[in-house]
XYZ file of C-alpha atoms in Angstrom:
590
model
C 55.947 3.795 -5.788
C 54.224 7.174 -6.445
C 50.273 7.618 -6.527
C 50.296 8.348 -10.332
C 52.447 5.246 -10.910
C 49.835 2.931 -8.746
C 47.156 4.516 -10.272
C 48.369 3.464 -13.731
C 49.358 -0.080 -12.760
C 46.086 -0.517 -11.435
C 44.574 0.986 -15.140
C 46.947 -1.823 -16.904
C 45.511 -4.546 -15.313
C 42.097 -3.591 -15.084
C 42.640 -3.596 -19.403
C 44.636 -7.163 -19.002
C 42.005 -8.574 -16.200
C 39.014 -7.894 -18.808
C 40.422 -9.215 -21.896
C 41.631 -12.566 -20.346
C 38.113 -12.775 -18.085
C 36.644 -11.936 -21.249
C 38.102 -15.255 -23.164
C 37.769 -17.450 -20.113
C 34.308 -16.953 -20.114
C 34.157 -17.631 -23.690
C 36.454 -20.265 -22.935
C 33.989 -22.196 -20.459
C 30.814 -21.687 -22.369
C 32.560 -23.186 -24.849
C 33.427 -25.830 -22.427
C 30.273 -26.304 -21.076
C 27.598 -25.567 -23.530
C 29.180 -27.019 -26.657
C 32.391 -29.499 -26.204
C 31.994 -32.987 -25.672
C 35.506 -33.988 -25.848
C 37.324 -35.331 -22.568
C 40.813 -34.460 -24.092
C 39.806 -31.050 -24.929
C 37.861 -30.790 -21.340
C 40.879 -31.903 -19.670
C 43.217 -29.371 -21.770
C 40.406 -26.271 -21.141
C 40.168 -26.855 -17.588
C 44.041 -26.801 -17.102
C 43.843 -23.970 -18.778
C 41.525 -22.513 -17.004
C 42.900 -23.485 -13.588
C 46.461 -21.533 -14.203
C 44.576 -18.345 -15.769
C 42.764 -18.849 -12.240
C 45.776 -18.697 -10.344
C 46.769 -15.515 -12.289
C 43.224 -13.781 -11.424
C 43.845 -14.419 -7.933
C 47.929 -13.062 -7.566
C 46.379 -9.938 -10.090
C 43.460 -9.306 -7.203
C 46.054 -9.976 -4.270
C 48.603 -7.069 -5.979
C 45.154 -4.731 -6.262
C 44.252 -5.224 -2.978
C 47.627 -4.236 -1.540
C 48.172 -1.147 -4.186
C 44.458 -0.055 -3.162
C 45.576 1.386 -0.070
C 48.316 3.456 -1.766
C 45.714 4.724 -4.389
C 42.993 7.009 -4.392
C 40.047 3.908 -4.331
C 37.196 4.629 -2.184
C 36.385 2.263 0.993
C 33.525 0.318 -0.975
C 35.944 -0.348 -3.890
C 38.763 -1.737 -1.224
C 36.127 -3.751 0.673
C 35.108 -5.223 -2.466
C 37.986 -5.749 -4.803
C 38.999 -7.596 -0.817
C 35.956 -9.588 -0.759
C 36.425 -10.499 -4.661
C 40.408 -11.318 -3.653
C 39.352 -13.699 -0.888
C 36.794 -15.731 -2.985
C 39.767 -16.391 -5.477
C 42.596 -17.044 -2.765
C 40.016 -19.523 -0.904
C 39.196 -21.419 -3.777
C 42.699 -21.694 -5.131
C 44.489 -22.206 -1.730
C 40.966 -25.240 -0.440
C 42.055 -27.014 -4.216
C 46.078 -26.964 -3.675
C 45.335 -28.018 0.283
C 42.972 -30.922 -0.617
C 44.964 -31.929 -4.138
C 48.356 -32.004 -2.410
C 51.396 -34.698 -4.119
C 48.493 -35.230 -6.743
C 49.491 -35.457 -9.875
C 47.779 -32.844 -11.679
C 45.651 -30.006 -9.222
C 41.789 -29.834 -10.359
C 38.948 -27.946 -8.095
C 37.224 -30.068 -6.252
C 34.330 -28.517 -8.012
C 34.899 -26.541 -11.126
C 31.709 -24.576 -11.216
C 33.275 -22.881 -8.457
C 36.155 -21.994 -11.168
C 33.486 -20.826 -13.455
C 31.399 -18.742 -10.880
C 34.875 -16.780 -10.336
C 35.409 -16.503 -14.066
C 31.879 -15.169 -14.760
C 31.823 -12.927 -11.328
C 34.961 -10.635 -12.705
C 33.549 -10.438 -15.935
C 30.828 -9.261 -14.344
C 32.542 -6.798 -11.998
C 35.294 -6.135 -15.357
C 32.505 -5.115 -17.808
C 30.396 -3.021 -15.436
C 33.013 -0.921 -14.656
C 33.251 0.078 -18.767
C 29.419 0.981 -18.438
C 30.243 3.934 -16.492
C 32.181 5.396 -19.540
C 29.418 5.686 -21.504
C 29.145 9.372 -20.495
C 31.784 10.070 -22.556
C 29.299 9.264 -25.938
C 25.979 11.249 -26.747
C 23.813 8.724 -26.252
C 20.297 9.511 -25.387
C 19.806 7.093 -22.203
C 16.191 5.946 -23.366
C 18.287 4.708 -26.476
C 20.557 3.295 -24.510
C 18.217 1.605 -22.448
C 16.620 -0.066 -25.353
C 19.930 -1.059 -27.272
C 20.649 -2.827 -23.822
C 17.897 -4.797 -23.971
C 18.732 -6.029 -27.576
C 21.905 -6.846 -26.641
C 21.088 -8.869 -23.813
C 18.854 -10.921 -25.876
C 21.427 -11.082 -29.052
C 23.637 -12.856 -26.082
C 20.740 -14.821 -24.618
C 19.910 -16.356 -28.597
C 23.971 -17.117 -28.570
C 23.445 -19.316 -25.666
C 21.087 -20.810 -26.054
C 21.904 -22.313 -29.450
C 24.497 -23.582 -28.045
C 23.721 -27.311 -28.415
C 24.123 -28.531 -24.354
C 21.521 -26.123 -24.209
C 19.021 -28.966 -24.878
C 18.964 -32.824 -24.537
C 18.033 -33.654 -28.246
C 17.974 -31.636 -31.127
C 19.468 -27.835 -31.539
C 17.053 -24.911 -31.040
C 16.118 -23.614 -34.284
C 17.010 -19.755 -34.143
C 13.792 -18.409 -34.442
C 13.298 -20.713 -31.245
C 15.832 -19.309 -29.474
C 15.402 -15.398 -30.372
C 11.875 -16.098 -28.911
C 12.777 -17.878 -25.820
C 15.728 -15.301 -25.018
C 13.558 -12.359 -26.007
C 10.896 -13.989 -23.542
C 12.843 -14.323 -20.668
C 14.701 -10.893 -21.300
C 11.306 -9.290 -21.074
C 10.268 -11.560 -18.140
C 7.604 -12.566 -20.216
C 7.085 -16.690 -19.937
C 5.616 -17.371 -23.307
C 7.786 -19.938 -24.289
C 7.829 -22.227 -27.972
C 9.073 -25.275 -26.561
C 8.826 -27.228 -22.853
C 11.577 -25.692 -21.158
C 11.502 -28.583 -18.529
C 11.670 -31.130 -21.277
C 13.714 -29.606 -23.853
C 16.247 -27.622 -22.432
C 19.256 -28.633 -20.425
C 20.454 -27.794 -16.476
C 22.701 -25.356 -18.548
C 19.897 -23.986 -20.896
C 17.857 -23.513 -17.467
C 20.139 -21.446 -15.794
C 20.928 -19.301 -19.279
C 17.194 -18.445 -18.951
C 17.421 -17.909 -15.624
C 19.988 -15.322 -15.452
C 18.016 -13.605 -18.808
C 15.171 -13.485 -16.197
C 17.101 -12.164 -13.178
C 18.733 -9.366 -15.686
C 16.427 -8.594 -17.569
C 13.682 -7.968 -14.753
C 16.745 -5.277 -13.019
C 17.206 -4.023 -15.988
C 21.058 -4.661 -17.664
C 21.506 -1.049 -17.129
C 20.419 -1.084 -13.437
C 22.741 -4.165 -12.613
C 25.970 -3.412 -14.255
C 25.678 0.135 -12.753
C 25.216 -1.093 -9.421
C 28.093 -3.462 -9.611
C 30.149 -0.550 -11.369
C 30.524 1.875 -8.899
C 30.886 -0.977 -6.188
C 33.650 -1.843 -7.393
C 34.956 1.343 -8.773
C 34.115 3.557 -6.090
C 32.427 6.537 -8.013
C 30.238 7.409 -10.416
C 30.788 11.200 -12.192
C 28.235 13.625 -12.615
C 27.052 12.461 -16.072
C 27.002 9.275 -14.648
C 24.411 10.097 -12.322
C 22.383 12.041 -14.618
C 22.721 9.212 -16.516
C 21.623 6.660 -14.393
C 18.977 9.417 -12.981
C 16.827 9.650 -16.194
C 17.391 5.795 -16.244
C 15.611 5.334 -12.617
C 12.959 7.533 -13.104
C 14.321 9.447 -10.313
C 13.609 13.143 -9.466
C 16.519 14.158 -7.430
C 20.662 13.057 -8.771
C 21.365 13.148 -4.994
C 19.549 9.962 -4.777
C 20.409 7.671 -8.238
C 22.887 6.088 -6.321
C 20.848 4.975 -3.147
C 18.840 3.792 -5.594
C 20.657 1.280 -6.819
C 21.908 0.352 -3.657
C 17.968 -0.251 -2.503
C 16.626 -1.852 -5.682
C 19.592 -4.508 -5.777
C 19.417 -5.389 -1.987
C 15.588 -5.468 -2.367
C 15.582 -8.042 -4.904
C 17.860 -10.223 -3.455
C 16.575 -10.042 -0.264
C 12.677 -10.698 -1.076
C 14.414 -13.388 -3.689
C 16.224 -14.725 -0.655
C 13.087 -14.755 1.901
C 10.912 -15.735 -0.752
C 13.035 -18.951 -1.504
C 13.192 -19.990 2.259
C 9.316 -19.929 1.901
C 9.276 -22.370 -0.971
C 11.788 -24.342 -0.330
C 9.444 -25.791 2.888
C 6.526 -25.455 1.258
C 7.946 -27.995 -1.264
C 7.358 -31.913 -1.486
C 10.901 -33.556 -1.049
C 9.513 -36.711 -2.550
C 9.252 -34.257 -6.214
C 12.743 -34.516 -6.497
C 16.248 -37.088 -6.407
C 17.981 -34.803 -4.323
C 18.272 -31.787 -2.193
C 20.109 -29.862 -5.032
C 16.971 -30.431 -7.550
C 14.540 -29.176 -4.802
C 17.124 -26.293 -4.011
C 17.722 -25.573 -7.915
C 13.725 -25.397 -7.494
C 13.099 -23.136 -5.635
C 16.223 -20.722 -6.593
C 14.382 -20.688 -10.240
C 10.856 -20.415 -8.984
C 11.507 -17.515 -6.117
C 13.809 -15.426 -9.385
C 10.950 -15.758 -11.723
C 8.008 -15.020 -9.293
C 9.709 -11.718 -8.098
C 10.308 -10.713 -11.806
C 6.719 -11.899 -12.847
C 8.630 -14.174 -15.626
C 5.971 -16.862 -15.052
C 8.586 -19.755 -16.327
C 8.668 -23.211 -14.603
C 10.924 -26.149 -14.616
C 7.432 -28.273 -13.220
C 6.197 -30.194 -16.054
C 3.005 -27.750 -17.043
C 4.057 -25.103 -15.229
C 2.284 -25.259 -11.906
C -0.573 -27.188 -12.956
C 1.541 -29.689 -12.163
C -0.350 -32.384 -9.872
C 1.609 -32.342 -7.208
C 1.764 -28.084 -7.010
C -1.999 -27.419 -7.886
C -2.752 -28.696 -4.809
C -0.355 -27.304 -2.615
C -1.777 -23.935 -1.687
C 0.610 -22.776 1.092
C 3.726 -23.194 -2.088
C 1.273 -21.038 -3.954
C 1.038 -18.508 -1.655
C 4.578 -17.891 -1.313
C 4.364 -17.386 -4.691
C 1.595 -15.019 -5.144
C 2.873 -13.062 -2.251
C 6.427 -12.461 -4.110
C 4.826 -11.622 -7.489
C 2.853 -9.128 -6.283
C 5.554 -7.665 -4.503
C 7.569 -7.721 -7.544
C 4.364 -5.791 -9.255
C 4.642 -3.012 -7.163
C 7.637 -1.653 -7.867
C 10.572 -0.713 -6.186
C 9.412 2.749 -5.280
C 6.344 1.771 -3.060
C 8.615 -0.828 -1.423
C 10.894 1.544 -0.683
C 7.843 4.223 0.642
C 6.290 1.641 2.636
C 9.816 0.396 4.332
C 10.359 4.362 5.205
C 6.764 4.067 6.628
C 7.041 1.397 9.102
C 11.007 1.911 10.421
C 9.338 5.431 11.328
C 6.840 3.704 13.164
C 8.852 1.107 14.959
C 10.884 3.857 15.839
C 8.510 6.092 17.839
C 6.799 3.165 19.310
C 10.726 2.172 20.537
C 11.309 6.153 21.336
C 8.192 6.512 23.678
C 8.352 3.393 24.872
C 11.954 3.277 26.179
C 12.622 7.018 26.265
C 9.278 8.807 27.021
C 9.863 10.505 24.030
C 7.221 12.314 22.355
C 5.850 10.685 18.621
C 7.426 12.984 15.804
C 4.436 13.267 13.104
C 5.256 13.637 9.620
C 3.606 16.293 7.456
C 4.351 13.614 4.062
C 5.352 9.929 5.055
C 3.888 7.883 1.837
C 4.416 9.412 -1.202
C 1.292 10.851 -3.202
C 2.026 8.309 -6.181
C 2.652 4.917 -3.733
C -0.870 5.999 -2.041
C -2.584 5.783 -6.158
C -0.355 2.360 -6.893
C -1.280 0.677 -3.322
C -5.239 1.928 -3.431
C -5.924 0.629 -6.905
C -3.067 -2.497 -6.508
C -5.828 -3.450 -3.367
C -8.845 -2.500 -5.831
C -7.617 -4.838 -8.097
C -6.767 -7.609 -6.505
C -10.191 -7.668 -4.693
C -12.087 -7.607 -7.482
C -10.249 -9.792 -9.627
C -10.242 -12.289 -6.671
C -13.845 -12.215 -6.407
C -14.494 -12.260 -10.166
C -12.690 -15.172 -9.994
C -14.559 -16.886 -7.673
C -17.603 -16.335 -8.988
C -17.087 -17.229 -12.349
C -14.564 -19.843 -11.958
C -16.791 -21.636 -9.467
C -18.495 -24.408 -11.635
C -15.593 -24.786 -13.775
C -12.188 -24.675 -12.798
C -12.337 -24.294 -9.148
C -14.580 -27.567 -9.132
C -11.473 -29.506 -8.881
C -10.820 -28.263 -5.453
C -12.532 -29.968 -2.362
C -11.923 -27.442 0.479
C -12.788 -23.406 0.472
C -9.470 -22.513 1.379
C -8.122 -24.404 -2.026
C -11.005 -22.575 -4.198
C -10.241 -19.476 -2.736
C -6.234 -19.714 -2.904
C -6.787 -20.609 -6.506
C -9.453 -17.675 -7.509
C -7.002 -15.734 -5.669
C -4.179 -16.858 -7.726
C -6.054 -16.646 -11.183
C -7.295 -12.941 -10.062
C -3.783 -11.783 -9.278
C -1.852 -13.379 -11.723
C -2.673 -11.826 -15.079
C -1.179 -8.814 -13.761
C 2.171 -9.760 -15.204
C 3.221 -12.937 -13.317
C 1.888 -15.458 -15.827
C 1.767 -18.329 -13.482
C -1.232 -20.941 -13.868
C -2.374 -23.632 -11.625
C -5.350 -23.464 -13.465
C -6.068 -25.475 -17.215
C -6.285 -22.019 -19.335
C -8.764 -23.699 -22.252
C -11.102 -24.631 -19.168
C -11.784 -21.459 -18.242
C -15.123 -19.484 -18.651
C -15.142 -17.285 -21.868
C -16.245 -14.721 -19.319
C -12.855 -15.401 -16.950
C -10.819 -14.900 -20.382
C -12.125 -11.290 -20.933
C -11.455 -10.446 -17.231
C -7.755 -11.801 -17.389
C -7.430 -9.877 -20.766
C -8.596 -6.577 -19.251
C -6.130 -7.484 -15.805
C -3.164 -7.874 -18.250
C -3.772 -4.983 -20.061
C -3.887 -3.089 -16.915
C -0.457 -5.017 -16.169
C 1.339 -3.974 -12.463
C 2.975 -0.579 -10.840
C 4.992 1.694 -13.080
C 8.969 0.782 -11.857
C 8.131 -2.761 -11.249
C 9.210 -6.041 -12.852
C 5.796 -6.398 -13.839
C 4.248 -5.124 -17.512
C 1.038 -3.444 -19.220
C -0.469 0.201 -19.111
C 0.698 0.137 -15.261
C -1.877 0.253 -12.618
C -1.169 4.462 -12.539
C -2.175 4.829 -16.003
C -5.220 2.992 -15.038
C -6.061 4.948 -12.453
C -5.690 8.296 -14.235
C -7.551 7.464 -17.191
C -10.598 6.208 -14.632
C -10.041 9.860 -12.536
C -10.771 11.459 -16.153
C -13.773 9.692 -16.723
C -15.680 10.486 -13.425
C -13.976 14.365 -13.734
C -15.791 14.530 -16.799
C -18.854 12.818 -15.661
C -19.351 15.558 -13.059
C -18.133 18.601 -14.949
C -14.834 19.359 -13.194
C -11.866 20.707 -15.179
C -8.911 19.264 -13.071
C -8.582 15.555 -11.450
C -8.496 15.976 -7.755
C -7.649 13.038 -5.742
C -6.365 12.548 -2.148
C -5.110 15.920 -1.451
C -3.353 16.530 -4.799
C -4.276 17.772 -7.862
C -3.027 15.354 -10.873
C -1.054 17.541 -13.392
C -2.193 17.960 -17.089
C 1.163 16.706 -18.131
C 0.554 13.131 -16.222
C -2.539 13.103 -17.855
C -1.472 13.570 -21.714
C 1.031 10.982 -20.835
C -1.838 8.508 -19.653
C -4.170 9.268 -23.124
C -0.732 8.304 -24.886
C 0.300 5.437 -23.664
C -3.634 3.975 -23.754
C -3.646 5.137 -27.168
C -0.511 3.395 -28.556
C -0.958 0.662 -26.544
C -4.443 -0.080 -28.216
C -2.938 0.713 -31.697
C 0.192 -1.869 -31.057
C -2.312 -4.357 -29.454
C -4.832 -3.747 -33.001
C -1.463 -4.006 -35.337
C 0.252 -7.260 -33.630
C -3.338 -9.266 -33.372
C -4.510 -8.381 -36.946
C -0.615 -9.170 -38.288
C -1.318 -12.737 -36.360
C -4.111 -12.935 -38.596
C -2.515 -12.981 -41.642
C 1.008 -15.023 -40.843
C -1.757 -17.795 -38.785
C -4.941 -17.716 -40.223
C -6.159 -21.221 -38.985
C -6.177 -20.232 -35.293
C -9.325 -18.213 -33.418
C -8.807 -15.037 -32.963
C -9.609 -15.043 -29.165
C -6.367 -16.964 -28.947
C -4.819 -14.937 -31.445
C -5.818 -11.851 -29.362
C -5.099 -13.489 -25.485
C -1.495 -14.382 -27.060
C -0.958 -10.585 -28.210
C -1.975 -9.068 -25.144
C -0.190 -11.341 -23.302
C 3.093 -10.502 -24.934
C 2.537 -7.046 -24.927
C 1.563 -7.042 -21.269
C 4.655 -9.393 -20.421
C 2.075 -11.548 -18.787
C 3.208 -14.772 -20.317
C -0.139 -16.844 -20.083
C -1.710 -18.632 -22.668
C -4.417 -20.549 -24.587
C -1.638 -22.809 -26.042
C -1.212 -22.093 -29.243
C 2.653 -20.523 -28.662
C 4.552 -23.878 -29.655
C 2.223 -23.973 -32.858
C 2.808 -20.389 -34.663
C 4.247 -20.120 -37.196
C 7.713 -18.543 -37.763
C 6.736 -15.272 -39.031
C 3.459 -15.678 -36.056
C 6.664 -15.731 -33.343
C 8.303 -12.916 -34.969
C 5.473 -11.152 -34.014
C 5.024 -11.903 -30.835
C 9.232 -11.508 -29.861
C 8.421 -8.222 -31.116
C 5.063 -7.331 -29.144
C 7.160 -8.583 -26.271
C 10.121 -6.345 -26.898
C 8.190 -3.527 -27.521
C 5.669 -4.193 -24.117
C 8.720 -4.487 -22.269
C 10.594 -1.376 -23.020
C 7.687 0.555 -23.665
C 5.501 1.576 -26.209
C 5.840 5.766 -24.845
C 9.888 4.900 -24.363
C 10.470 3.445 -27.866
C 8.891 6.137 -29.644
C 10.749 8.790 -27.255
C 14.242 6.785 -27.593
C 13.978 7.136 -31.779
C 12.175 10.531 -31.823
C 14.135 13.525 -32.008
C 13.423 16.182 -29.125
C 11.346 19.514 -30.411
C 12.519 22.262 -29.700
C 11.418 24.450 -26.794
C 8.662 27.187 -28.995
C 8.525 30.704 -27.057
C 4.674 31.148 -28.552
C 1.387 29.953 -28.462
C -0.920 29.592 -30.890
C -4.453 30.617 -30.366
C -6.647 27.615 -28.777
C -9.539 26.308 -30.739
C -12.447 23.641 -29.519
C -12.917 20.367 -31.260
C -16.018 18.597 -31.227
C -15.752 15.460 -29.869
């Protein structure tokens, strides 16, 4: 066969893979979120098991044709790797099923992780045509985000998605849009309420959402498709926040290995941290910590301990809540410090291993940490100090009474300090804190984490900035100088706006709350509204008793403190254009 002939069969049954993945997935949440029929179950998973055996001889025939084609060595490796899981599966269930009447998987979720990994792999590769529309990528980073949590509502209104009675839809548009935002406010116990499969539905909102839809079907795109083009990467670049289009796709690499892999060390940390005796089995403690390391990373701040981690047996077990605090604020500091700071030590582990084995001389760096990781990790440390010691202070009489030993009061100021920064975690009763402890945790959520983190709020630069401009003006300077650099006016209009619509959002949502639920204070009013717009997720607990047109508020406070206050309005405002004069400059009095 020709190269033009491969290349089309390959086209054909990428289009004939994605349609059938497409209904087989439909197929088994059908199967496993709604039916509760054993004849139909026993009819779907037949079903299911031959269109299995069809995936796998379609990924065997595109794994030999790949080498005949023009595919890159990452999309052979991994259409391989994608091949193998299929032929394994389908070759361990004839082996172990042989003269039995009737094959079935020994265990069918590993039918349905197949399924749902090609769809996966299927649909990400159409992202990377969206080049060929004019679609501003702000807009399409906020139409992703709806979608996601149009998908999320689907699911989980599904009714396995909970042990007794349906969600009502208003329930589950805020629950999706919650865990889409990696927010945590929640209108219903999610450890009571919802299912195994409801559980995991949020969980995968969470894991998505906190990448970013965009940022995870792209990665898995051009892994499996070998390329992106040029508009793809300008795409993707604007989407990234990156500078250079040389880089987008190292990018993606970095940020999807670095979430796994502090997801992955995170979970080895608290799965020995916790109490075997907490759960039946070694799956429940394993299903644990999987859920608890995913929404820690992505500051979700959801729980599947009954009251979150007030739970007796967590409050008390400091070393667990650690582990926890350590991956939060890790997740709060976005990608682009982690990234700076990994650069920073593999440069000095390797002149310590070039002089010290080779007598080589120490190669010095004019620029090793970037000017805007050296603002995010100075007022990250700022932060966390003082809210830690605020904390303790005020906290000591009340909340932190409950602990016998220093180390537990100061692990627990530590973890009330750090986590209204976006995490939303609480081993702490919130209605027995000090009123004064409330107005710090406001301020710290409003201040939220590191811009191109999982975390929420102004962002920690924003912070910073805005302080910068009060002291310049204090002492008469007309620029902000700081560490070297000189902060551009541009950064700083961009700071003023996104304080400034923040505040207005924050005034709008908490005095709507007013009106759709009058009967509640309007310190919990305001704590739930800055919460939500801060995707913090903590709160005085009145969530599960607003009203319906009270949550419709707050799913939209969340969606718009996710995406952005400054993005939203750039994503639906039309671009001025460029003006070749100036206008004579006038002082107002301020």
């Amino acid at each position: 066969m020709t190269s033009e002939s491969i290349l089309f069969l390959r086209k054909s049954m990428d289009k004939v893979i994605l349609i059938m993945s497409v209904i087989c997935a439909l197929t088994v949440i059908f199967h496993i979120g709604y039916n509760r029929d054993e004849v139909i179950e026993r009819f779907v998973n037949r079903g299911l098991e031959w269109c299995f055996y069809f995936f796998t001889l379609a990924l065997i025939l595109k794994t030999v044709t790949a080498f005949k084609s023009r595919s890159t060595i990452t999309s052979r490796v991994s259409e391989a790797i994608l091949c193998f899981y299929f032929l394994a599966v389908t070759l361990i269930d004839n082996y172990h099923f042989a003269g039995a009447a009737g094959t079935h998987l020994v265990k069918p979720e590993w039918m349905y992780l197949g399924i749902f990994a090609l769809l996966v792999v299927e649909i990400s590769k159409q992202t990377l045509f969206f080049d060929q529309f004019y679609f501003n990528p702000t807009l399409l980073f906020v139409i992703s985000f709806l979608l996601l949590i149009l998908i999320g509502t689907a699911l989980l209104l599904l009714p396995k998605s909970t042990y007794q009675q349906q969600l009502s839809f208003i329930d589950a548009l805020f629950l999706a849009t919650s865990g889409v935002c990696i927010t945590g406010l929640s209108g219903i116990d999610i450890t009571a309420d919802l299912t195994r499969f409801g559980q995991t539905v949020l969980l995968i909102l969470v894991q998505v959402g906190g990448l970013g839809i965009m940022t995870f079907t792209g990665f898995f795109g051009y892994f499996f498709s070998g390329g992106f083009s040029y508009k793809n990467q300008l795409m993707f670049t604007e989407l990234l926040g990156e500078n250079k289009v040389s880089t987008v796709i190292s990018s993606l690499y970095k940020i999807v290995f670095v979430t796994f892999l502090f997801e992955i060390i995170g979970g080895i940390v608290i799965f020995f941290t916790l109490d075997s005796s907490l759960f039946p089995g070694e799956g429940e403690r394993l299903y644990a910590t999987v859920f608890h390391a995913i929404t820690a990373f992505c500051n979700a701040g959801f729980s599947t301990f009954e009251h979150g981690l007030h739970h007796p047996a967590i409050r008390f077990n400091y070393a667990f809540q650690l582990g926890i605090i350590l991956l939060y604020v890790l997740g709060g500091l976005g990608f682009a410090v982690i990234f700076n700071i990994y650069d920073f030590l593999k440069r000095g582990v390797l002149n310590v291993y070039r002089k010290v084995f080779h007598g080589r001389p120490i190669k010095h760096r004019l620029v090793v940490v970037a000017f805007n990781s050296k603002i995010i990790a100075y007022t990250t440390f700022w932060l966390i100090l003082v809210g830690f010691a605020l904390s303790f202070i005020l906290e000591y009489n009340h909340t932190l009474q409950d602990h016998e030993t220093l180390t537990g009061k100061m692990v627990t100021a530590l973890f009330i300090g750090t986590s209204p920064r976006s995490s939303g975690f609480n081993t702490v009763p919130m209605e027995g804190l000090a009123f004064s402890t409330i107005m710090l945790i406001l301020l710290l959520m409003w201040i939220g984490a590191a811009p191109g983190s999982t975390g929420g709020g102004i962002k920690v630069t924003t912070f910073a900035i805005a302080a910068l401009n009060i002291v310049r003006l204090a002492r008469g300077r007309d620029r902000i100088e700081v560490l070297g650099r000189m902060v551009s006016e541009d950064s700083l209009a961009r700071a003023f706006g996104i304080i400034s619509l923040s505040l207005v959002f924050l005034g709008v949502s908490v005095f709507t709350l007013t009106i759709t639920d009058p009967e509640k204070t309007l310190l919990s009013l305001a704590f739930e509204s800055f919460s939500a717009f801060t995707t913090t997720g903590l709160s005085l607990g009145i969530t599960p008793n607003l009203s319906n047109a009270g949550k419709l508020v707050i799913i939209v406070t969340m969606f718009v403190g996710r995406v952005g206050s400054m993005t939203l309005l750039i994503a639906l405002i039309k671009k001025a254009k460029p003006q070749n004069y100036h206008l004579p400059p006038e002082q107002v009095n301020l």
